[in-house]
Coordinates of C-alpha atoms in Angstrom, one line a residue:
X282 CA 65.7 -8.0 -12.2
X283 CA 62.0 -7.3 -11.7
X284 CA 59.7 -4.6 -10.4
X285 CA 57.1 -5.4 -7.7
X286 CA 54.0 -3.3 -7.9
X287 CA 50.7 -3.0 -6.0
X288 CA 47.1 -3.0 -7.3
X289 CA 44.4 -2.7 -4.7
X290 CA 40.8 -3.5 -5.3
X291 CA 39.7 -0.1 -4.0
X292 CA 42.1 1.9 -6.1
X293 CA 41.0 4.3 -8.8
X294 CA 37.4 4.7 -7.9
X295 CA 35.5 7.7 -9.3
X296 CA 36.1 9.8 -6.1
X297 CA 39.2 8.2 -4.7
X298 CA 42.5 7.6 -6.4
X299 CA 44.5 6.0 -3.6
X300 CA 47.5 7.7 -5.3
X301 CA 50.7 6.4 -3.7
X302 CA 49.1 4.6 -0.8
X303 CA 50.7 1.2 -1.6
X304 CA 54.3 0.5 -2.3
X305 CA 56.3 -0.2 -5.5
X306 CA 59.8 -1.9 -5.4
X307 CA 62.2 -1.6 -8.3
X308 CA 65.3 -3.7 -9.2
X309 CA 64.4 -6.8 -7.1
X310 CA 66.7 -9.7 -7.7
X311 CA 66.3 -13.4 -6.8
X312 CA 63.5 -15.5 -5.4
X313 CA 64.2 -14.8 -1.7
X314 CA 64.2 -11.0 -2.3
X315 CA 61.1 -11.3 -4.5
X316 CA 59.1 -13.0 -1.7
X317 CA 60.2 -10.4 0.8
X318 CA 59.1 -7.5 -1.4
X319 CA 55.8 -9.2 -2.2
X320 CA 55.1 -9.4 1.5
X321 CA 56.1 -5.8 2.0
X322 CA 53.7 -4.8 -0.8
X323 CA 50.9 -6.6 0.9
X324 CA 51.9 -5.1 4.3
X325 CA 51.8 -1.6 2.8
X326 CA 48.0 -1.9 3.0
X327 CA 48.3 -1.3 6.7
X328 CA 50.8 1.5 6.8
X329 CA 49.5 4.6 8.8
X330 CA 49.0 6.7 5.7
X331 CA 46.9 4.0 4.0
X332 CA 44.8 3.4 7.1
X333 CA 44.2 7.2 7.4
X334 CA 43.2 7.5 3.8
X335 CA 40.7 4.6 4.0
X336 CA 39.1 6.0 7.2
X337 CA 38.6 9.4 5.4
X338 CA 37.2 7.7 2.3
X339 CA 34.9 5.4 4.3
X340 CA 36.4 2.1 3.2
X341 CA 36.3 -1.0 5.3
X342 CA 40.0 -2.0 6.0
X343 CA 39.2 -5.7 5.6
X344 CA 37.3 -5.4 2.3
X345 CA 40.3 -4.1 0.4
X346 CA 42.4 -6.8 -1.3
X347 CA 45.8 -6.3 -2.9
X348 CA 47.2 -8.0 -6.1
X349 CA 51.0 -7.8 -6.6
X350 CA 52.0 -7.8 -10.2
X351 CA 55.6 -8.7 -10.9
X352 CA 57.0 -7.1 -14.1
X353 CA 60.2 -7.1 -16.1
X354 CA 62.4 -4.3 -14.7
X355 CA 62.7 -1.6 -17.3
X356 CA 65.9 0.3 -16.9
X357 CA 64.5 3.5 -18.5
X358 CA 66.6 6.1 -20.2
X359 CA 63.4 8.3 -20.2
X360 CA 60.2 7.7 -18.3
X361 CA 57.1 9.5 -17.5
X362 CA 53.3 9.8 -17.0
X363 CA 50.6 10.4 -19.6
X364 CA 47.0 11.5 -19.2
X365 CA 44.6 10.8 -22.1
X366 CA 42.7 14.0 -21.3
X367 CA 44.1 17.2 -19.9
X368 CA 43.8 16.6 -16.1
X369 CA 43.6 20.3 -15.2
X370 CA 41.2 21.6 -17.8
X371 CA 39.4 18.3 -18.5
X372 CA 40.0 19.0 -22.2
X373 CA 39.2 15.7 -24.0
X374 CA 41.0 16.7 -27.2
X375 CA 44.4 16.7 -25.6
X376 CA 46.8 14.0 -24.5
X377 CA 49.3 15.2 -21.8
X378 CA 52.7 13.6 -21.7
X379 CA 55.3 14.4 -19.1
X380 CA 58.9 13.0 -19.1
X381 CA 62.1 12.9 -17.1
X382 CA 65.5 11.3 -17.4
X383 CA 66.0 8.0 -15.6
X384 CA 63.5 5.9 -13.6
X385 CA 60.0 7.1 -13.2
X386 CA 59.9 7.0 -9.4
X387 CA 60.9 10.7 -9.3
X388 CA 58.1 12.0 -11.5
X389 CA 55.5 10.1 -9.6
X390 CA 56.8 11.5 -6.3
X391 CA 56.9 15.0 -7.8
X392 CA 60.6 15.2 -6.9
X393 CA 61.5 16.4 -10.4
X394 CA 59.7 18.9 -12.6
X395 CA 59.2 17.1 -15.9
X396 CA 59.2 18.2 -19.6
X397 CA 55.6 18.8 -20.7
X398 CA 54.1 17.8 -24.1
X399 CA 50.6 18.4 -25.3
X400 CA 49.4 16.3 -28.3
X401 CA 46.2 16.7 -30.2
X402 CA 44.2 13.4 -29.7
X403 CA 42.6 13.5 -33.1
X404 CA 45.4 14.4 -35.4
X405 CA 48.2 13.1 -33.1
X406 CA 50.2 16.2 -33.8
X407 CA 52.4 17.8 -31.1
X408 CA 50.7 21.0 -30.2
X409 CA 53.2 22.4 -27.7
X410 CA 56.1 21.4 -25.5
X411 CA 58.1 22.8 -22.7
X412 CA 61.6 21.7 -21.7
X413 CA 62.7 21.9 -18.0
X414 CA 66.3 21.5 -17.0
X415 CA 67.0 18.3 -15.0
X416 CA 70.1 18.0 -12.8
X417 CA 69.4 14.7 -10.9
X418 CA 68.2 11.3 -12.2
X419 CA 67.4 8.0 -10.5
X420 CA 69.3 5.0 -12.0
X421 CA 70.0 1.4 -11.1
X422 CA 73.1 0.7 -9.0
X423 CA 73.7 -3.0 -8.2
X424 CA 70.5 -4.3 -6.8
X425 CA 69.2 -0.8 -5.8
X426 CA 68.7 2.7 -7.1
X427 CA 70.7 5.8 -6.6
X428 CA 70.4 9.5 -7.5
X429 CA 73.1 10.8 -9.7
X430 CA 73.9 14.0 -11.5
X431 CA 72.6 14.3 -15.1
X432 CA 75.6 14.8 -17.5
X433 CA 75.9 18.4 -18.6
X434 CA 75.1 17.5 -22.2
X435 CA 71.6 16.4 -21.1
X436 CA 70.6 18.9 -18.5
X437 CA 68.9 21.3 -20.9
X438 CA 68.1 18.7 -23.6
X439 CA 64.6 17.6 -24.5
X440 CA 63.6 14.3 -23.0
X441 CA 61.5 13.3 -26.1
X442 CA 61.7 14.2 -29.7
X443 CA 58.5 15.2 -31.5
X444 CA 58.2 11.7 -33.0
X445 CA 58.7 10.0 -29.6
X446 CA 56.1 12.3 -27.9
X447 CA 53.6 11.3 -30.6
X448 CA 54.5 7.6 -30.3
X449 CA 53.8 7.7 -26.6
X450 CA 50.5 9.6 -27.2
X451 CA 49.5 7.1 -29.8
X452 CA 49.8 4.3 -27.4
X453 CA 47.9 6.3 -24.8
X454 CA 45.1 6.8 -27.3
X455 CA 44.9 3.0 -27.9
X456 CA 44.7 2.4 -24.1
X457 CA 41.9 5.0 -23.8
X458 CA 39.9 3.3 -26.6
X459 CA 40.6 -0.2 -25.1
X460 CA 39.3 0.7 -21.6
X461 CA 36.6 3.1 -22.8
X462 CA 37.6 5.7 -20.2
X463 CA 40.4 8.3 -19.8
X464 CA 43.6 6.8 -18.5
X465 CA 46.5 7.8 -16.2
X466 CA 49.5 5.9 -17.7
X467 CA 53.1 5.3 -16.5
X468 CA 55.5 4.6 -19.3
X469 CA 59.2 4.1 -19.9
X470 CA 61.7 3.9 -22.8
X471 CA 64.7 1.6 -22.6
X472 CA 67.1 1.4 -25.6
X473 CA 64.5 3.0 -27.8
X474 CA 61.7 0.6 -26.9
X475 CA 58.5 1.9 -25.3
X476 CA 56.9 0.1 -22.3
X477 CA 53.8 0.7 -20.3
X478 CA 54.3 -0.2 -16.7
X479 CA 50.9 0.9 -15.4
X480 CA 47.5 2.2 -16.5
X481 CA 44.5 3.1 -14.5
X482 CA 41.3 5.3 -14.9
X483 CA 41.7 9.0 -14.2
X484 CA 39.8 9.6 -11.0
X485 CA 39.9 13.4 -10.9
X486 CA 37.8 14.4 -13.8
X487 CA 34.9 16.1 -12.1
X488 CA 31.9 18.3 -12.9
X489 CA 33.0 21.9 -12.9
X490 CA 29.8 24.0 -13.1
X491 CA 29.4 25.1 -9.5
X492 CA 33.2 25.2 -8.9
X493 CA 33.9 27.3 -12.0
X494 CA 31.2 29.8 -11.2
X495 CA 32.7 30.4 -7.8
X496 CA 36.2 30.4 -9.2
X497 CA 35.3 33.0 -11.9
X498 CA 33.8 35.2 -9.2
X499 CA 36.9 34.8 -7.0
X500 CA 39.3 35.6 -9.9
X501 CA 37.5 39.0 -10.4
X502 CA 38.4 40.0 -6.8
X503 CA 42.1 39.4 -7.2
X504 CA 43.9 42.7 -7.1
X505 CA 47.4 42.0 -5.9
X506 CA 50.5 41.5 -8.1
X507 CA 51.8 38.1 -9.2
X508 CA 54.7 37.1 -6.9
X509 CA 55.2 33.5 -8.0
X510 CA 54.4 31.3 -11.0
X511 CA 54.5 27.6 -11.7
X512 CA 52.5 24.8 -13.4
X513 CA 48.7 24.9 -13.0
X514 CA 47.9 21.6 -11.3
X515 CA 44.4 21.8 -9.8
X516 CA 41.9 24.6 -10.6
X517 CA 40.4 26.9 -8.1
X518 CA 41.2 30.1 -6.2
X519 CA 41.9 30.3 -2.5
X520 CA 43.4 32.9 -0.1
X521 CA 45.2 31.8 3.0
X522 CA 48.3 32.0 5.3
X523 CA 51.6 30.6 4.0
X524 CA 52.8 27.6 6.1
X525 CA 56.1 26.1 4.9
X526 CA 56.8 22.4 5.7
X527 CA 60.2 20.9 5.3
X528 CA 59.0 17.3 5.5
X529 CA 55.9 15.2 6.2
X530 CA 57.1 15.0 9.9
X531 CA 55.8 18.5 10.3
X532 CA 52.2 18.0 9.0
X533 CA 50.7 18.6 12.4
X534 CA 51.7 22.3 12.0
X535 CA 49.1 22.8 9.2
X536 CA 45.9 24.4 10.5
X537 CA 42.6 24.7 8.7
X538 CA 42.9 27.7 6.3
X539 CA 46.7 27.4 5.8
X540 CA 48.3 27.3 2.4
X541 CA 50.6 24.3 2.4
X542 CA 54.0 25.2 0.9
X543 CA 56.6 22.5 0.5
X544 CA 59.3 21.1 -1.8
X545 CA 57.1 18.3 -2.9
X546 CA 54.4 16.1 -1.4
X547 CA 54.3 12.4 -0.8
X548 CA 51.4 10.2 0.4
X549 CA 52.4 11.0 4.0
X550 CA 51.3 14.6 3.4
X551 CA 47.6 13.8 2.7
X552 CA 46.3 14.6 6.2
X553 CA 47.8 18.1 5.9
X554 CA 46.6 18.5 2.3
X555 CA 43.0 17.9 3.5
X556 CA 43.3 20.8 5.9
X557 CA 45.0 23.2 3.5
X558 CA 43.0 25.7 1.3
X559 CA 45.7 25.5 -1.4
X560 CA 49.0 23.8 -2.1
X561 CA 52.2 25.2 -3.6
X562 CA 55.3 23.1 -4.4
X563 CA 58.8 23.8 -5.7
X564 CA 58.9 20.6 -7.8
X565 CA 56.5 18.4 -9.8
X566 CA 54.3 18.6 -12.9
X567 CA 50.6 18.0 -13.6
X568 CA 51.0 14.3 -13.0
X569 CA 52.8 14.5 -9.7
X570 CA 51.4 13.3 -6.4
X571 CA 50.6 16.9 -5.3
X572 CA 48.6 17.5 -8.5
X573 CA 46.6 14.3 -8.5
X574 CA 45.6 14.4 -4.8
X575 CA 44.8 18.2 -5.0
X576 CA 42.5 17.6 -7.9
X577 CA 40.8 14.8 -6.0
X578 CA 40.4 17.0 -2.9
X579 CA 39.2 19.9 -4.9
X580 CA 42.1 22.1 -3.6
X581 CA 43.8 24.7 -5.8
X582 CA 47.4 23.7 -6.5
X583 CA 50.4 25.2 -8.2
X584 CA 53.4 23.0 -8.7
X585 CA 56.9 23.4 -10.1
X586 CA 57.5 26.9 -8.8
X587 CA 61.2 26.2 -8.1
X588 CA 61.4 28.8 -5.2
X589 CA 58.1 28.7 -3.2
X590 CA 59.8 27.6 0.0
X591 CA 62.4 30.4 -0.2
X592 CA 60.5 33.2 -1.8
X593 CA 57.3 33.0 0.2
X594 CA 57.5 34.0 3.9
X595 CA 55.7 32.1 6.6
X596 CA 52.6 33.9 7.9
X597 CA 52.1 35.9 4.8
X598 CA 48.6 36.0 3.2
X599 CA 48.6 35.1 -0.5
X600 CA 46.0 34.1 -3.1
X601 CA 46.5 31.0 -5.2
X602 CA 45.0 30.6 -8.7
X603 CA 45.4 26.9 -9.5
X604 CA 44.1 27.2 -13.0
X605 CA 46.6 29.8 -14.1
X606 CA 49.5 28.6 -11.9
X607 CA 49.9 31.9 -10.3
X608 CA 50.3 33.2 -6.7
X609 CA 49.3 36.7 -5.8
X610 CA 50.2 39.1 -3.0
X611 CA 47.2 39.9 -0.8
X612 CA 46.5 43.1 1.1
X613 CA 44.5 41.1 3.6
X614 CA 45.8 40.5 7.1
X615 CA 45.9 37.0 8.4
X616 CA 43.2 37.7 11.0
X617 CA 40.7 38.9 8.4
X618 CA 40.8 35.9 6.1
X619 CA 37.6 33.8 6.2
X620 CA 38.6 30.4 4.9
X621 CA 36.0 27.6 5.3
X622 CA 33.0 29.1 3.5
X623 CA 34.9 29.8 0.3
X624 CA 36.5 26.4 0.1
X625 CA 33.1 24.6 0.4
X626 CA 31.4 27.0 -2.0
X627 CA 32.9 25.6 -5.2
X628 CA 33.5 21.9 -4.4
X629 CA 32.3 20.0 -7.4
X630 CA 30.2 16.8 -7.1
X631 CA 32.4 13.8 -6.4
X632 CA 31.4 11.9 -9.6
X633 CA 31.0 13.0 -13.2
X634 CA 30.0 10.2 -15.5
X635 CA 32.2 9.6 -18.6
X636 CA 31.3 7.6 -21.6
X637 CA 32.9 6.3 -24.7
X638 CA 29.9 7.6 -26.7
X639 CA 30.1 11.3 -26.8
X640 CA 27.2 13.5 -25.6
X641 CA 26.9 16.7 -27.7
X642 CA 24.3 19.4 -27.3
X643 CA 21.9 21.0 -29.9
X644 CA 22.3 24.8 -29.6
X645 CA 21.2 27.9 -31.5
X646 CA 21.3 30.8 -29.1
X647 CA 24.8 32.2 -28.4
X648 CA 23.8 33.8 -25.1
X649 CA 23.1 30.3 -23.7
X650 CA 26.5 28.9 -24.6
X651 CA 28.5 29.9 -21.6
X652 CA 26.1 28.3 -19.1
X653 CA 25.5 25.1 -21.2
X654 CA 29.3 24.7 -21.8
X655 CA 29.7 24.2 -18.0
X656 CA 27.6 21.0 -18.2
X657 CA 29.0 17.5 -18.6
X658 CA 28.9 17.8 -22.4
X659 CA 31.5 17.0 -25.1
X660 CA 30.7 19.7 -27.6
X661 CA 28.0 21.1 -29.9
X662 CA 26.8 18.5 -32.3
X663 CA 24.3 20.8 -34.0
X664 CA 24.8 24.6 -34.0
X665 CA 21.7 26.0 -35.8
X666 CA 22.3 29.1 -37.9
X667 CA 18.6 30.0 -38.0
X668 CA 18.4 31.8 -34.6
X669 CA 21.5 34.0 -35.4
X670 CA 20.2 34.9 -38.8
X671 CA 16.8 35.7 -37.4
X672 CA 18.6 38.1 -35.1
X673 CA 20.3 39.8 -38.0
X674 CA 16.8 40.5 -39.2
X675 CA 17.5 41.2 -42.8
X676 CA 17.4 38.9 -45.8
X677 CA 21.0 38.2 -46.9
X678 CA 20.1 39.0 -50.5
X679 CA 19.0 42.5 -49.5
X680 CA 22.2 43.0 -47.6
X681 CA 24.2 42.0 -50.6
X682 CA 22.1 44.4 -52.8
X683 CA 22.6 47.2 -50.3
X684 CA 26.4 46.5 -50.1
X685 CA 26.0 45.5 -46.5
X686 CA 27.3 41.9 -46.7
X687 CA 29.8 42.7 -43.9
X688 CA 26.9 43.1 -41.5
X689 CA 25.7 39.6 -42.1
X690 CA 29.3 38.1 -41.9
X691 CA 30.2 40.0 -38.8
X692 CA 27.1 39.3 -36.8
X693 CA 27.0 35.6 -37.8
X694 CA 30.7 35.3 -36.9
X695 CA 30.1 37.1 -33.5
X696 CA 27.5 34.5 -32.6
X697 CA 29.6 31.6 -33.7
X698 CA 32.7 32.8 -31.9
X699 CA 30.7 33.3 -28.6
X700 CA 29.8 29.6 -28.8
X701 CA 33.2 28.4 -29.8
X702 CA 34.8 30.4 -27.0
X703 CA 32.5 29.0 -24.4
X704 CA 33.2 25.4 -25.4
X705 CA 37.0 25.8 -25.5
X706 CA 38.6 23.0 -27.5
X707 CA 35.4 21.0 -27.7
X708 CA 34.0 20.7 -31.2
X709 CA 31.3 23.0 -32.5
X710 CA 29.5 21.6 -35.6
X711 CA 27.8 24.5 -37.5
X712 CA 24.9 23.4 -39.7
X713 CA 24.7 25.7 -42.7
X714 CA 21.4 27.6 -42.9
X715 CA 18.4 25.4 -43.4
X716 CA 15.7 28.1 -43.6
X717 CA 12.8 27.1 -45.9
X718 CA 11.4 29.7 -48.2
X719 CA 8.4 30.5 -45.9
X720 CA 10.9 31.1 -43.0
X721 CA 13.3 33.3 -45.1
X722 CA 10.4 35.4 -46.3
X723 CA 9.8 36.7 -42.8
X724 CA 13.1 38.5 -42.8
X725 CA 13.3 42.2 -43.9
X726 CA 13.2 42.2 -47.7
X727 CA 12.5 38.5 -47.7
X728 CA 9.3 38.6 -49.8
X729 CA 11.2 40.2 -52.6
X730 CA 13.5 37.2 -52.9
X731 CA 11.5 34.2 -51.8
X732 CA 9.1 32.2 -54.0
X733 CA 5.7 31.1 -52.5
X734 CA 5.9 27.3 -52.5
X735 CA 3.0 24.9 -51.9
X736 CA 5.4 22.6 -49.8
X737 CA 8.5 24.4 -48.5
X738 CA 9.5 21.3 -46.6
X739 CA 10.4 19.7 -49.9
X740 CA 11.3 22.9 -51.8
X741 CA 14.1 25.4 -52.2
X742 CA 16.3 24.5 -49.3
X743 CA 19.5 22.8 -48.2
X744 CA 22.4 22.0 -50.6
X745 CA 20.3 22.8 -53.7
X746 CA 19.9 26.3 -52.4
X747 CA 23.7 26.8 -51.6
X748 CA 24.5 25.9 -55.3
X749 CA 21.9 28.3 -56.8
X750 CA 22.3 31.1 -54.2
X751 CA 26.1 30.7 -53.9
X752 CA 26.6 34.3 -53.0
X753 CA 24.6 33.8 -49.8
X754 CA 26.3 30.6 -49.0
X755 CA 29.7 32.3 -49.5
X756 CA 28.7 34.8 -46.7
X757 CA 28.3 31.9 -44.3
X758 CA 31.6 30.5 -45.4
X759 CA 33.2 33.9 -44.9
X760 CA 31.9 34.0 -41.4
X761 CA 33.3 30.6 -40.6
X762 CA 36.7 31.6 -42.0
X763 CA 36.7 34.7 -39.9
X764 CA 36.0 32.7 -36.7
X765 CA 38.6 30.1 -37.5
X766 CA 41.4 32.1 -39.2
X767 CA 41.1 35.6 -37.7
X768 CA 39.6 34.9 -34.3
X769 CA 41.5 31.7 -33.9
X770 CA 38.7 29.3 -32.9
X771 CA 39.8 26.1 -34.6
X772 CA 37.0 24.0 -32.9
X773 CA 34.4 25.2 -35.5
X774 CA 33.4 22.7 -38.2
X775 CA 30.8 22.6 -41.0
X776 CA 27.8 20.4 -41.7
X777 CA 25.7 20.4 -44.9
X778 CA 22.0 19.6 -44.5
X779 CA 19.3 18.3 -46.9
X780 CA 21.5 16.9 -49.7
X781 CA 19.3 15.3 -52.3
X782 CA 21.9 13.6 -54.5
X783 CA 25.6 12.9 -54.7
X784 CA 26.2 15.6 -57.4
X785 CA 24.9 18.3 -54.9
X786 CA 27.4 17.2 -52.3
X787 CA 30.2 17.3 -54.8
X788 CA 29.3 20.8 -55.9
X789 CA 28.8 22.1 -52.4
X790 CA 32.2 20.7 -51.4
X791 CA 33.8 22.5 -54.3
X792 CA 32.3 25.8 -53.1
X793 CA 33.6 25.2 -49.5
X794 CA 37.1 24.5 -50.8
X795 CA 37.1 27.5 -53.2
X796 CA 36.2 29.7 -50.3
X797 CA 39.5 28.7 -48.6
X798 CA 38.2 26.0 -46.2
X799 CA 39.7 22.7 -47.3
X800 CA 39.3 19.7 -45.1
X801 CA 42.1 19.3 -42.6
X802 CA 42.9 17.6 -39.4
X803 CA 41.3 20.5 -37.6
X804 CA 38.4 21.3 -40.0
X805 CA 35.9 18.6 -40.5
X806 CA 33.1 18.5 -43.2
X807 CA 30.0 16.6 -42.1
X808 CA 26.8 15.8 -44.0
X809 CA 23.3 15.4 -42.6
X810 CA 21.6 12.1 -43.3
X811 CA 17.9 13.0 -43.3
X812 CA 16.5 11.8 -46.7
X813 CA 15.9 8.2 -47.6
X814 CA 18.3 8.6 -50.6
X815 CA 21.1 9.5 -48.1
X816 CA 20.5 6.1 -46.4
X817 CA 20.3 4.1 -49.7
X818 CA 23.3 5.7 -51.4
X819 CA 25.3 6.4 -48.2
X820 CA 28.5 4.8 -49.6
X821 CA 28.4 7.1 -52.7
X822 CA 27.9 10.2 -50.5
X823 CA 30.9 9.1 -48.4
X824 CA 32.9 8.7 -51.6
X825 CA 32.7 12.4 -52.1
X826 CA 35.1 12.9 -49.2
X827 CA 33.5 13.8 -45.9
X828 CA 34.6 13.3 -42.3
X829 CA 31.4 12.6 -40.5
X830 CA 27.6 12.2 -40.9
X831 CA 24.9 13.3 -38.6
X832 CA 21.4 11.6 -38.7
X833 CA 18.6 14.1 -38.5
X834 CA 15.9 11.8 -37.2
X835 CA 13.2 14.5 -37.4
X836 CA 13.2 14.8 -41.2
X837 CA 14.3 11.2 -41.8
X838 CA 11.4 9.8 -39.9
X839 CA 8.9 12.1 -41.6
X840 CA 10.2 11.2 -45.1
X841 CA 10.5 7.5 -44.4
X842 CA 7.0 7.2 -42.9
X843 CA 5.3 9.8 -45.1
X844 CA 4.0 11.5 -42.0
X845 CA 4.1 15.2 -41.1
X846 CA 4.9 15.5 -37.4
X847 CA 3.4 19.0 -37.4
X848 CA 0.1 17.8 -38.7
X849 CA -2.0 16.9 -35.7
X850 CA -4.3 14.7 -37.8
X851 CA -1.5 12.2 -38.7
X852 CA 1.1 13.0 -36.0
X853 CA 0.2 10.0 -34.0
X854 CA 1.8 7.8 -36.6
X855 CA 5.1 9.7 -36.4
X856 CA 7.5 7.5 -34.3
X857 CA 11.3 7.4 -34.6
X858 CA 11.2 3.9 -33.2
X859 CA 9.3 2.5 -36.2
X860 CA 11.1 -0.6 -37.4
X861 CA 11.9 1.0 -40.7
X862 CA 13.6 3.9 -39.1
X863 CA 15.5 1.6 -36.7
X864 CA 16.6 -0.5 -39.7
X865 CA 17.9 2.7 -41.5
X866 CA 19.8 3.7 -38.4
X867 CA 21.5 0.3 -38.1
X868 CA 22.5 0.5 -41.8
X869 CA 23.8 4.0 -41.4
X870 CA 25.9 3.3 -38.3
X871 CA 27.4 0.0 -39.7
X872 CA 28.2 1.7 -43.0
X873 CA 29.9 4.7 -41.3
X874 CA 32.0 2.3 -39.2
X875 CA 33.0 0.3 -42.3
X876 CA 34.0 3.5 -44.1
X877 CA 35.8 5.1 -41.2
X878 CA 33.7 8.2 -40.7
X879 CA 32.1 9.4 -37.5
X880 CA 28.4 9.0 -37.0
X881 CA 26.2 11.2 -34.8
X882 CA 22.4 11.4 -34.2
X883 CA 21.1 14.9 -33.6
X884 CA 17.3 14.7 -34.0
X885 CA 14.8 14.9 -31.2
X886 CA 14.6 11.1 -30.7
X887 CA 17.6 10.7 -28.3
X888 CA 16.3 13.6 -26.3
X889 CA 12.8 12.2 -26.0
X890 CA 13.3 8.4 -25.6
X891 CA 16.0 6.9 -23.3
X892 CA 15.5 3.5 -24.9
X893 CA 16.4 5.1 -28.3
X894 CA 19.7 6.4 -26.9
X895 CA 20.4 2.9 -25.5
X896 CA 19.6 1.4 -29.0
X897 CA 22.1 3.8 -30.6
X898 CA 24.8 3.1 -28.0
X899 CA 24.5 -0.7 -28.6
X900 CA 25.0 -0.1 -32.3
X901 CA 28.2 1.9 -31.6
X902 CA 27.1 5.4 -32.6
X903 CA 30.0 7.9 -32.2
X904 CA 27.9 10.5 -30.5
X905 CA 24.4 11.7 -29.8
X906 CA 23.4 15.4 -29.8
X907 CA 20.6 16.3 -27.5
X908 CA 18.7 19.2 -26.1
X909 CA 20.3 20.8 -23.0
X910 CA 17.6 19.6 -20.6
X911 CA 18.4 15.9 -21.1
X912 CA 22.3 16.1 -21.1
X913 CA 22.6 14.4 -17.8
X914 CA 19.8 11.9 -18.4
X915 CA 21.3 10.8 -21.7
X916 CA 24.8 10.5 -20.2
X917 CA 23.4 8.2 -17.5
X918 CA 21.6 6.0 -20.1
X919 CA 24.8 5.7 -22.1
X920 CA 26.9 5.0 -19.0
X921 CA 24.6 2.2 -17.9
X922 CA 24.5 0.7 -21.4
X923 CA 28.3 0.8 -21.8
X924 CA 28.7 -0.9 -18.4
X925 CA 26.4 -3.7 -19.5
X926 CA 28.3 -4.1 -22.8
X927 CA 31.7 -4.2 -20.9
X928 CA 30.4 -6.9 -18.5
X929 CA 29.4 -9.1 -21.4

């Protein structure tokens, strides 16, 4: 027995998934039947729904080709779908696994609401799971498939154990890394063996800035009670008139501005889905047809409500919040609802570039975080403490003397938490304070505690200062603990700057651990590489036990070239693209790869020079952290470079 599947050349483009447009045939036996089903797969290119879809997407019918893979037929005990990023929130740290009993056809159709598992992509630990009772499963019968009742002993049972969910996620992570882009994967387990039957790029990850702003505004206007809940499937908020369809044969009943309510959708529903302002289904999960197509169309969608077709009344006006999975009663009358403008107001751009090389942002001001977090950025690669400490206004030593340490801790924690909250699960890497003595002295009480140095750049700063002013460093660590442990923002990590020797890194690490912040799968310790000694003895620094390094090209370039970039007399000789600096970067990145630590570059160079970002990408840097104004420009450079590398 084999499975006959379809793979069209126009499928899975950035703005068109072609989900379900071509046919799949399971349990095909014998050469004659195989040839028949291959022809049927080819013929499915010209079914009415496929023709309609291509017309709407602007594709030439005769420039779409179809390959027909023939696979071993997996008689799955458990099957499902997996996304290597969260398809609803675009959270890149999560792998979403959904599972049902029996063959996977039912989950793809959305005919069954699946179990839902969320796995942390970095630690590969199961974060949460939700079990959904299942009463019907599809199984093989002779040469075909039948629906049968699930035995009572399995109706309420979890489809996957913790270990199995992690095993599936681990395979998904490998596929993501192999293809460089987030994947939508169909998988199956037969007699304990895991199979992948299909993988394709996720096509519905879109920019969310404009959409989210409008959604947030819309959410604030919701006043009615929640009357129905389900799975969040496609973000957005829309108000409209309930129109219940029993099957795809009724799609002509949907008018512009209606909310489409049905048991589940199939590809034949797409024309109606394009007209609807929102979609609600009884069945399905975040990987169902309704969810995928709704995200592609930018239409709010709630799936798996169980009772939408019976509890909602035709003609009633309701509001759908696709991000929360909630349906609200509305006090509006049908005649007063204005549909089209609100729907267009928050449609996101069709294409958001994704790259294997992460793009982080350099950030220091908490008030900017919410707006910047809406951009196409993977996290904060450099959170500067200096702006927040300047806002506190008083030297930390004076606050300690005046028994006001809590003021420093609370205000610093408030700034950190505002940034962590804005970025959700995306990492925020906090660089410990790197004020120089001349900068610290400007704070209230600063002159009492700061020496006057002839060259603050090379003076009392960085790791050396944390060791000798441990009481001040402990206040920073206390603020980090408050944000992580009391406020619950586990995306905050620590980076140590300006480390002059290995012994300093060892001592600072002991202080961090003693404060109650040991390295874990969710708390990473990074070190800045910005002094020539860091480059030369990099292996020894890594031996101390760190998770990542970040190259500060500003200081590294100055110290390697002996040139002060702030001195206009010699500033013309300051260039991060000097061969010596490029050699150092190549050595750093290769060493980091060899030792299994992440490597980022957070100086000004990637922001100022697109060729510099391309150079780093070709070397295999894990991430670059840039100023907010060049986020999109940097992403484009990395995207173009990665495409060239893939084609090679």
